[in-house]
Every structure is written in C-alpha cells, then in structure tokens.
Coordinates of C-alpha atoms and ligand atoms in Angstrom, one line a residue:
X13 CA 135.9 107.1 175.0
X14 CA 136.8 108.2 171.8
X15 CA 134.3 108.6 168.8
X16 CA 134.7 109.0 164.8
X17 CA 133.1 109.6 162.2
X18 CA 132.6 106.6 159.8
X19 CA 132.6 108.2 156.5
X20 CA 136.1 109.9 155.8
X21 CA 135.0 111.7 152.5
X22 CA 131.7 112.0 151.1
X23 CA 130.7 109.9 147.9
X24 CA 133.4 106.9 148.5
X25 CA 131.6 104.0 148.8
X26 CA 130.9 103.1 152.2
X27 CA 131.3 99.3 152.1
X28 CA 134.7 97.5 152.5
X29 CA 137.1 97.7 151.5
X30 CA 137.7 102.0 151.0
X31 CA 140.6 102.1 148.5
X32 CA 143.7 104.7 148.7
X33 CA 145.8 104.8 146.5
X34 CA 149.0 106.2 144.0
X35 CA 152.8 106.4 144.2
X36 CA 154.6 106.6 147.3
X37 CA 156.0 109.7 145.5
X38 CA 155.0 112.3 143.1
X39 CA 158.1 112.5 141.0
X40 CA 157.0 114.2 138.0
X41 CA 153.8 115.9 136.2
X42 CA 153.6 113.5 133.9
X43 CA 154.4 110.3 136.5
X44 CA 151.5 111.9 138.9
X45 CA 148.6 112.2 135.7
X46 CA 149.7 109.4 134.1
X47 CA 149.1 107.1 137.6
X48 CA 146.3 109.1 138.4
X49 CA 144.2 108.9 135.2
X50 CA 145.3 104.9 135.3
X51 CA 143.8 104.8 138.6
X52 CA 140.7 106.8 137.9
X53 CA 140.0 104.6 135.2
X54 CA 140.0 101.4 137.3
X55 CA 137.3 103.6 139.4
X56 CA 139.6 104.4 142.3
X57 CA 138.5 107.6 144.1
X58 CA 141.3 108.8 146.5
X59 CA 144.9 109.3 145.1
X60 CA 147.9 109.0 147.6
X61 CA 151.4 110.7 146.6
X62 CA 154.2 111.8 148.9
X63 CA 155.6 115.4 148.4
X64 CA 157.4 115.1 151.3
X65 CA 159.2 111.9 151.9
X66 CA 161.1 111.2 155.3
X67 CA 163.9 108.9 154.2
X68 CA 165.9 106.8 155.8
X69 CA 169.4 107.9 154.9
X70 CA 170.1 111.3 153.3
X71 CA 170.6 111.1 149.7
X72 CA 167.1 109.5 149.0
X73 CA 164.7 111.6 146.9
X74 CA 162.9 113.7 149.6
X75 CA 160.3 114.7 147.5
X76 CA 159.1 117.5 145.4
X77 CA 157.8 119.7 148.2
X78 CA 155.3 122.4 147.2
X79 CA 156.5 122.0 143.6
X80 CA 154.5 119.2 143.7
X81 CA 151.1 120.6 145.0
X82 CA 149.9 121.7 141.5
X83 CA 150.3 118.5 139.9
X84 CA 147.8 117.0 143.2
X85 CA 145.5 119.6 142.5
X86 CA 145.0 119.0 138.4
X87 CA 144.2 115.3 139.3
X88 CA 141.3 117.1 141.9
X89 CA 140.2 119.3 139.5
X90 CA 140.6 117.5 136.0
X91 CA 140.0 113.8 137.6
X92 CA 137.7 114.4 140.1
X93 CA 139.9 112.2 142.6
X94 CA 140.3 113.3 146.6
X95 CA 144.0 113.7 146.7
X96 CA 146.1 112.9 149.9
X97 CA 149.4 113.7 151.0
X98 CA 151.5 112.8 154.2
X99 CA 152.3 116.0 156.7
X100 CA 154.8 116.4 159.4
X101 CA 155.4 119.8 160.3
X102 CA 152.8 122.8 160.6
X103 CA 154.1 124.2 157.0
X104 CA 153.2 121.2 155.7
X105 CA 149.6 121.4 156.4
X106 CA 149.3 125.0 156.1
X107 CA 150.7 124.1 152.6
X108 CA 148.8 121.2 151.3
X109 CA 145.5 122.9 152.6
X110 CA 146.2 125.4 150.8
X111 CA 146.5 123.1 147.6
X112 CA 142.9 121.9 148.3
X113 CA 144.2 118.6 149.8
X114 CA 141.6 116.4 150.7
X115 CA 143.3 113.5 152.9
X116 CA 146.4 114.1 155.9
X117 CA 148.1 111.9 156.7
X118 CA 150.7 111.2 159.4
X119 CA 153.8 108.9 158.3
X120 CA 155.2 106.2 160.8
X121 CA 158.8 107.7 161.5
X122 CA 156.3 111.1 162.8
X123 CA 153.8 109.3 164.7
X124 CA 156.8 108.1 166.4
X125 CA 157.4 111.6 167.8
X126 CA 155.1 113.4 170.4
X127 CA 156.6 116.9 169.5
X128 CA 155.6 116.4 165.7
X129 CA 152.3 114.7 166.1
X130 CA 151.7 117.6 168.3
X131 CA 152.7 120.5 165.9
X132 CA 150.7 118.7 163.5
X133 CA 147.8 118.8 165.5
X134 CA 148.0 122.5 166.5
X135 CA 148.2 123.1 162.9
X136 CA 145.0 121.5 162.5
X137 CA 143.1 123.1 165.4
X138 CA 139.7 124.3 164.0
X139 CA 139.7 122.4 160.4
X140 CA 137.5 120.2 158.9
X141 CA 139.7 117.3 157.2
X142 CA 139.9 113.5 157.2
X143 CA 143.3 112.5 159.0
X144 CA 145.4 109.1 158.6
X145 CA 147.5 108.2 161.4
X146 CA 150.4 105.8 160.6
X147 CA 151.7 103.4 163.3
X148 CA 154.7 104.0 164.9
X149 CA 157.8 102.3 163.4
X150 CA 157.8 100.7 167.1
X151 CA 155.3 98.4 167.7
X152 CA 154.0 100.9 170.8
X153 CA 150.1 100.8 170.4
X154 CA 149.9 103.5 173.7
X155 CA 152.3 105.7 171.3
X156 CA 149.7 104.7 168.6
X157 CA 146.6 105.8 170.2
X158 CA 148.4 108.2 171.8
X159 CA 149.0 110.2 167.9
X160 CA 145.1 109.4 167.6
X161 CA 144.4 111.4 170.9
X162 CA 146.5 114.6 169.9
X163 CA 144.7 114.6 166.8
X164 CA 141.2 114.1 167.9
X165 CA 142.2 116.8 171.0
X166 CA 142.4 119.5 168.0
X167 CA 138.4 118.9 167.4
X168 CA 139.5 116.6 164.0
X169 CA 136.8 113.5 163.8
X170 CA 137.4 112.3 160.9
X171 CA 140.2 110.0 161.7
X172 CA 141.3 106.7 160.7
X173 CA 144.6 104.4 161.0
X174 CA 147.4 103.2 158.8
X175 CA 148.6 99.6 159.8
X176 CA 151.7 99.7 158.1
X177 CA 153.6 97.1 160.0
X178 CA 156.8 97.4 162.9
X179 CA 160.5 98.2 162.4
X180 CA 162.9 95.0 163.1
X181 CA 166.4 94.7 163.0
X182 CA 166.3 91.1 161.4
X183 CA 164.3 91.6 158.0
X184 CA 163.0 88.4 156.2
X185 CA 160.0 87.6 154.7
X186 CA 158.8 91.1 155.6
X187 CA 160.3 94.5 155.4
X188 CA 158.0 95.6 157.9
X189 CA 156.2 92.7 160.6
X190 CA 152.6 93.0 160.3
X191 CA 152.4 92.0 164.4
X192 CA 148.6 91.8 163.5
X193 CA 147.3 91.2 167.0
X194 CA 148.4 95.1 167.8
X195 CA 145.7 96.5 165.6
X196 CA 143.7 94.1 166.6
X197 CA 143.8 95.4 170.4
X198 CA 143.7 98.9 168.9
X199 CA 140.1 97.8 167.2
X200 CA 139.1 96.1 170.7
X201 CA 140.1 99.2 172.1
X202 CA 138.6 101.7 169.9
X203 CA 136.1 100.0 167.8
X204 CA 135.0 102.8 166.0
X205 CA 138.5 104.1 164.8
X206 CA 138.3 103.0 160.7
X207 CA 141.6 100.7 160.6
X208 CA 143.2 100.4 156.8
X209 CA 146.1 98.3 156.1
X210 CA 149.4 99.2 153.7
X211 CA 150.5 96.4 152.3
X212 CA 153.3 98.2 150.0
X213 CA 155.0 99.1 153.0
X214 CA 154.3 95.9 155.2
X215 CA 155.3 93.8 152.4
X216 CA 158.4 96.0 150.6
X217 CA 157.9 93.6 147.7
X218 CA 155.1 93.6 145.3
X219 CA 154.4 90.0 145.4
X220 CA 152.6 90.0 148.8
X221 CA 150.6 93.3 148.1
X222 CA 147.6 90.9 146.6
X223 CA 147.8 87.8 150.0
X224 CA 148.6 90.6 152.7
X225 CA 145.3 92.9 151.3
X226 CA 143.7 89.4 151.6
X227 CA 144.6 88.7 155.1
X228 CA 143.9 92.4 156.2
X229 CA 140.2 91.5 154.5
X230 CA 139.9 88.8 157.0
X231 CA 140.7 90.5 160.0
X232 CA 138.0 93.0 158.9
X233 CA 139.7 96.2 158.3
X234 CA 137.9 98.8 156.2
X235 CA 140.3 99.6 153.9
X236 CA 143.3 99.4 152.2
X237 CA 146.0 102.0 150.9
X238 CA 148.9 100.6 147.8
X239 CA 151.6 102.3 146.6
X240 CA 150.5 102.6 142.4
X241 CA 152.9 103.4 140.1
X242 CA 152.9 103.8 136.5
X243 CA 156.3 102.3 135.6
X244 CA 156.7 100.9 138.8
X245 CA 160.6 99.5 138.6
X246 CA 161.6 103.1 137.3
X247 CA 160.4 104.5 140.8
X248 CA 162.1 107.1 142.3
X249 CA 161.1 105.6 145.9
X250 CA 160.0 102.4 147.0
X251 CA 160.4 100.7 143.5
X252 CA 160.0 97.5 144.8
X253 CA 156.7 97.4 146.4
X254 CA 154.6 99.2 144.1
X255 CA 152.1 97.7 141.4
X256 CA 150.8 99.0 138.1
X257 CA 146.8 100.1 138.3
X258 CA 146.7 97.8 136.0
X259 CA 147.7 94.9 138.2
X260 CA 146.3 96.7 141.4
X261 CA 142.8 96.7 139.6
X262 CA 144.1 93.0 139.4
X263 CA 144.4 92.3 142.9
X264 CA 141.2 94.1 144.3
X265 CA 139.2 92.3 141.7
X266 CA 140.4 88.7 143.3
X267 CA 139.8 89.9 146.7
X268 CA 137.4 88.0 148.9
X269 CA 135.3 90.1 151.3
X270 CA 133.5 88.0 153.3
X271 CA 130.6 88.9 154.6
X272 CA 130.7 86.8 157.6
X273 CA 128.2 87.3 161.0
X274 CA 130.0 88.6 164.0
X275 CA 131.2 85.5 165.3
X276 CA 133.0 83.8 162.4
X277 CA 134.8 87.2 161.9
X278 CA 136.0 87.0 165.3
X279 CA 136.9 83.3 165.6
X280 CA 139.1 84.8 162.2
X281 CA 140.7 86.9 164.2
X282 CA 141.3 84.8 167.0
X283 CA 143.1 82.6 164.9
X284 CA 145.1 85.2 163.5
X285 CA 146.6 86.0 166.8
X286 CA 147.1 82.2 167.9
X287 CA 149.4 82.4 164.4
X288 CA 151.1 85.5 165.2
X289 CA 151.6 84.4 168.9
X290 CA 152.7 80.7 167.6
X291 CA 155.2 82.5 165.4
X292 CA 156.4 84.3 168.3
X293 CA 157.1 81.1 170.0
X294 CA 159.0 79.6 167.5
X295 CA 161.3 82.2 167.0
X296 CA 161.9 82.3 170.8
X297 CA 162.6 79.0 171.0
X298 CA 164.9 79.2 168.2
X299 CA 166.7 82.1 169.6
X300 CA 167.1 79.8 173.1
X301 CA 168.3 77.2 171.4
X302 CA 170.7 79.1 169.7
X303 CA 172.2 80.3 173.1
X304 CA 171.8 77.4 174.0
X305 CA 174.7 76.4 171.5
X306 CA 177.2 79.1 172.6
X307 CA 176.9 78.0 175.9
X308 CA 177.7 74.4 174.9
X309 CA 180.7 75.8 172.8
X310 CA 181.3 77.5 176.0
X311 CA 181.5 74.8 178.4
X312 CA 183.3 72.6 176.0
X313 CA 186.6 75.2 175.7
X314 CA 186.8 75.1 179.7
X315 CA 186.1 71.3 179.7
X316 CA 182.8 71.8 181.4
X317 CA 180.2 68.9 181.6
X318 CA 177.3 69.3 179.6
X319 CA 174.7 68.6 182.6
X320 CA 174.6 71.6 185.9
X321 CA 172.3 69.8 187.6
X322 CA 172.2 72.2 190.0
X323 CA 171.1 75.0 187.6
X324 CA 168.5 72.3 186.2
X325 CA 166.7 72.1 189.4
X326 CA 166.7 75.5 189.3
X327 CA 165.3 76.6 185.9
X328 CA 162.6 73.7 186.4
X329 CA 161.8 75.0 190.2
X330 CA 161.7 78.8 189.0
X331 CA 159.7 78.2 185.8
X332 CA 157.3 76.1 186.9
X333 CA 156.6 78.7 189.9
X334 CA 156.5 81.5 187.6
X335 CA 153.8 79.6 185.8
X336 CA 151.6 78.7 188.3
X337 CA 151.7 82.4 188.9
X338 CA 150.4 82.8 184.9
X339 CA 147.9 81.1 184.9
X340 CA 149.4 77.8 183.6
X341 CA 148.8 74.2 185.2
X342 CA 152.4 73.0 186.7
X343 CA 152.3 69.6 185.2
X344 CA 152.6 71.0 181.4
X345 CA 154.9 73.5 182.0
X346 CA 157.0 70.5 183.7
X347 CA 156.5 68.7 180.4
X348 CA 157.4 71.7 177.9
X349 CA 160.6 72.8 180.1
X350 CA 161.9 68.6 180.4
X351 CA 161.1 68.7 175.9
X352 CA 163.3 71.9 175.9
X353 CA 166.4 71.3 178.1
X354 CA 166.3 67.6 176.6
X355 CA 166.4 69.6 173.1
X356 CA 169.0 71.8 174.7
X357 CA 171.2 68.9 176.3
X358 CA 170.9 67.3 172.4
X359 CA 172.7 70.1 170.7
X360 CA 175.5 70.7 173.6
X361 CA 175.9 67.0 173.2
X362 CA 176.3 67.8 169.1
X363 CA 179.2 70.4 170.0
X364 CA 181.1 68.2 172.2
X365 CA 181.0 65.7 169.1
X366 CA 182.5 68.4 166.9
X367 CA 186.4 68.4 166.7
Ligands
LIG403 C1 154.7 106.3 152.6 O1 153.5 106.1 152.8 O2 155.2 106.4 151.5 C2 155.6 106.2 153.8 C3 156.7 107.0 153.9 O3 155.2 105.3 154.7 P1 155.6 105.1 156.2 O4 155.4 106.3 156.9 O5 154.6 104.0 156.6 O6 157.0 104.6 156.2
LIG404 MN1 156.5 104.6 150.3

C-alpha cells in the first residue's frame, strides 16, 4: 500500500481547500507578474503556468519553453509564491529544476503514456519535489494509479492528483466529464493520495469554475487548481475557461467547506455516484431508444411488422437471466424490460405513422 506525505509544500495552509493557481500559460513577462502579483494579493500561495503546452492540433501556442523559466522564477523570488509548471519529458524537469520550480506536474495527454510518465519518473529518481499527476484523458483509473506508481517507484512522496475530468467524443455541458465516481474509487483505493480538482479544464467555460469547485468541496477533495488570467478573453490558450483573480478571489470567498463528521461526508458522496450512475442510465436509455428508431425506420422500408415476438421472448428470457446473475430480483427486471420495449414498440409505432 502506497503512502504520501500530506503536506505538499511547507507553509500552505493545511486545511481545505489548498489553492493552485495562474494561467494555463505564461505568455508574456508582463501577463505572468501582472497575474501573479493579482494573485498574491488575494493571498494565493502556489502559482500554476504552462511553459510547455501539449496542444491538441499543431498551430496552438505551445508555449514559451525555457524562455519562460525566468519570468516563474521573479514571481519566487520577488512574490514569494511556490511556482509550478507541467513536465513531460526528462529535459523538462532537468529544466524547470533548474529554475527553482517548486511544483511538477504531469498533464493528462502524458499520464496517458507509460513511456512518458516513465521518463518523467527516471528524471526524478533521487529528488525531493511535490508532484501532480493529471488523469488520463481516458477515464482508466488502473492507468491513473498506474502514473502514481511510476512516480512514487522513483522514491517521490510528495504526490497528489489532478481530477481534470475524461475525453468524450460528444461534448455538451462539459468539455471534459467530471465521471466523479472514478476519483472517488481512486480515494477508496488510496486514501491518503491528496485529490484536487480543475475545474477550468473540467468545465472549458468560466461559468462553472465557481458550482464545479463547489461540488469538488462536497465530495471532499483537498484542493483545487484554476486557470487565472489577467485579461482573461485575450488568452493565448484556454481563453474561455479562465477567471480574473479578481473573480477567482470571488468564487473561493462563496465556497462552502463543510465541515461535516465522517458519515454525512460519505452519504455526500454516495449520492454523488447514484447521480453520476443515474446520468449514465439516462443517456443509455436514450441511446437504445434511439436504435431503437432506426430499426423501426428499418423494418418499415422492407414492410416488416413492428412486433418479433420471437426476439421478445428472447430479450426478456436473456435479460432477466443475466440479472439474476447480477444480483437483481427477476420480477423488476421483468417490469423495467416490459416499460422499455413498450417505450420501444411506441416510437416504431410513431415511424410507421410517418409518411
Ligand atoms: C493545463 O493544465 O493547462 C493542461 C494542459 O491541462 P490537461 O493536461 O488537464 O489538459
Ligand atoms: Mn489549460
């Protein structure tokens, strides 16, 4: 079993929630100590920037590189803030170590990649610095853990995790989904692994930075990392997610942290994951119902009937077994699978209608 250390830099308050945070990329001199000195005046201790920035597409701005490094280590020295920066290759620590970096960490398209995570760990072998880990873009919690592991193999300790949400082909509310009952199991897995949630990059929009710090308060993580900006829509990355300091000292000061006994905190989090998994459903649902549809289109171009009673029987008969097998009483799944297929029958029956 894995253990870490609790405090990831000295002097940082230790209650909830630890705060990270500065643009998702240091653009300019000014741009970095104008943010920074913003930030430190709101009392915010650890300043995030990228200096290298794994994009998407080509053509983004991929960072300053060691340009950058400098303009980190004035905010250190003249500020008095830890600085942190994202690494993903050996030249990357090598270099921001030997800017006085105070932070690592490990950005979700690199946790994603064994080879990396482990060239990042060699790197490391023998040093004494705080590392973030970033989930994976996919939500893989083994491939998670399994970034965690690398590190911690190189003798780091003080480690903690970035929940910055999952990858998913159909974007919508989100621009990454939070899937909250993965860090969940990660916490229930490693309870003494210091979880903080990014809700600039779960969000991609700066309206849900203030309820999605909220909900990661809730669920009892023990810190929180925004993207800061000082002129925020003028961002050279990630424009659309990032907040002033002003209105990021906003948000922190209407944050609830509730200092709730054991149980209440875990009936929170319980209910979080009935949500999630409730959301799960629907969408299923929505998707079978939606196949549903095409096969009714289906059956009506070769003048099919609606009703294969055959393959009814069968879905019924199969389910119902499988069920049994789950866990699940046979009577209610009878119930949910008649409530679908008569839903299902419905819309076929809505097709037919349609000339
Ligand atoms: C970032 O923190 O700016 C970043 C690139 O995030 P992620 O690795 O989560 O996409
Ligand atoms: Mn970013």
């Amino acid at each position: 079993m894995m253990e870490f250390e609790s405090i990831l830099l000295p002097g940082v308050d230790a209650k909830r929630p630890l705060i990270i945070a500065g643009p998702c990329s240091a653009e300019t001199e000014e741009q970095v100590m104008d943010t920074a000195r913003k930030l430190a005046a709101r009392g915010i201790k650890i300043f995030r920037a990228g200096v290298w920035k794994p994009r998407t597409k080509p053509g983004g701005f991929e960072g300053n590189g060691v340009m950058a490094l400098p303009w980190l280590k004035r905010v250190k020295t003249e500020l008095g803030m830890y600085t942190a920066v994202e690494v993903a290759t050996a030249a990357h620590v090598r270099e921001a170590l030997s800017y006085d970096v105070d932070m690592l960490w490990i950005g979700a398209r690199t946790t994603a990649n064994p080879f990396a995570v482990q060239e990042v760990a060699d790197a490391l072998e023998g040093m004494d610095i705080p590392v973030l880990i970033k989930n994976p873009v996919n939500p893989d919690l083994d491939l998670w853990i399994g970034a965690v592991e690398r590190i911690y193999n190189a003798g780091i300790r003080r480690i903690g995790v970035i929940h910055r949400g999952f990858s998913s082909f159909d974007k919508k509310i989100y621009r990454n989904l939070p899937q909250w009952h993965i860090p969940i199991e990660l916490h229930r897995q490693l309870p003494t692994l210091p979880i903080i949630c990014d809700p600039s990059h779960i969000g991609g929009k700066r309206e849900l930075i203030a309820s999605l710090c909220q909900q990661a308060m809730d669920l009892n993580f023990d810190g929180l990392i925004v993207e800061s900006h000082c002129n925020p829509e003028k961002a050279w990355s990630d424009a659309s997610q990032q907040v002033t300091p002003e209105v990021l000292d906003f948000i922190l000061n209407t944050l609830v942290i509730r200092d709730t006994t054991q149980s209440t905190e875990s009936l929170a989090s319980l209910r979080r994951q009935i949500d999630e998994l409730d959301n799960s459903l629907l969408e299923l649902l929505a998707r079978r119902m939606r196949v549903s549809r095409e096969i009714g289109q289906y059956k009506k171009e070769h003048n099919m009937p609606i009703l294969q009673s055959q393959r009814y029987d069968e879905i019924i008969q199969n389910r119902v077994a499988q069920a049994l097998q789950m866990g699940m009483d046979t009577e209610f799944m009878k119930t949910v699978l008649v409530a679908i297929h008569e839903e299902s029958v419905r819309n076929q029956q809505e097709i037919m209608k349609q000339d």
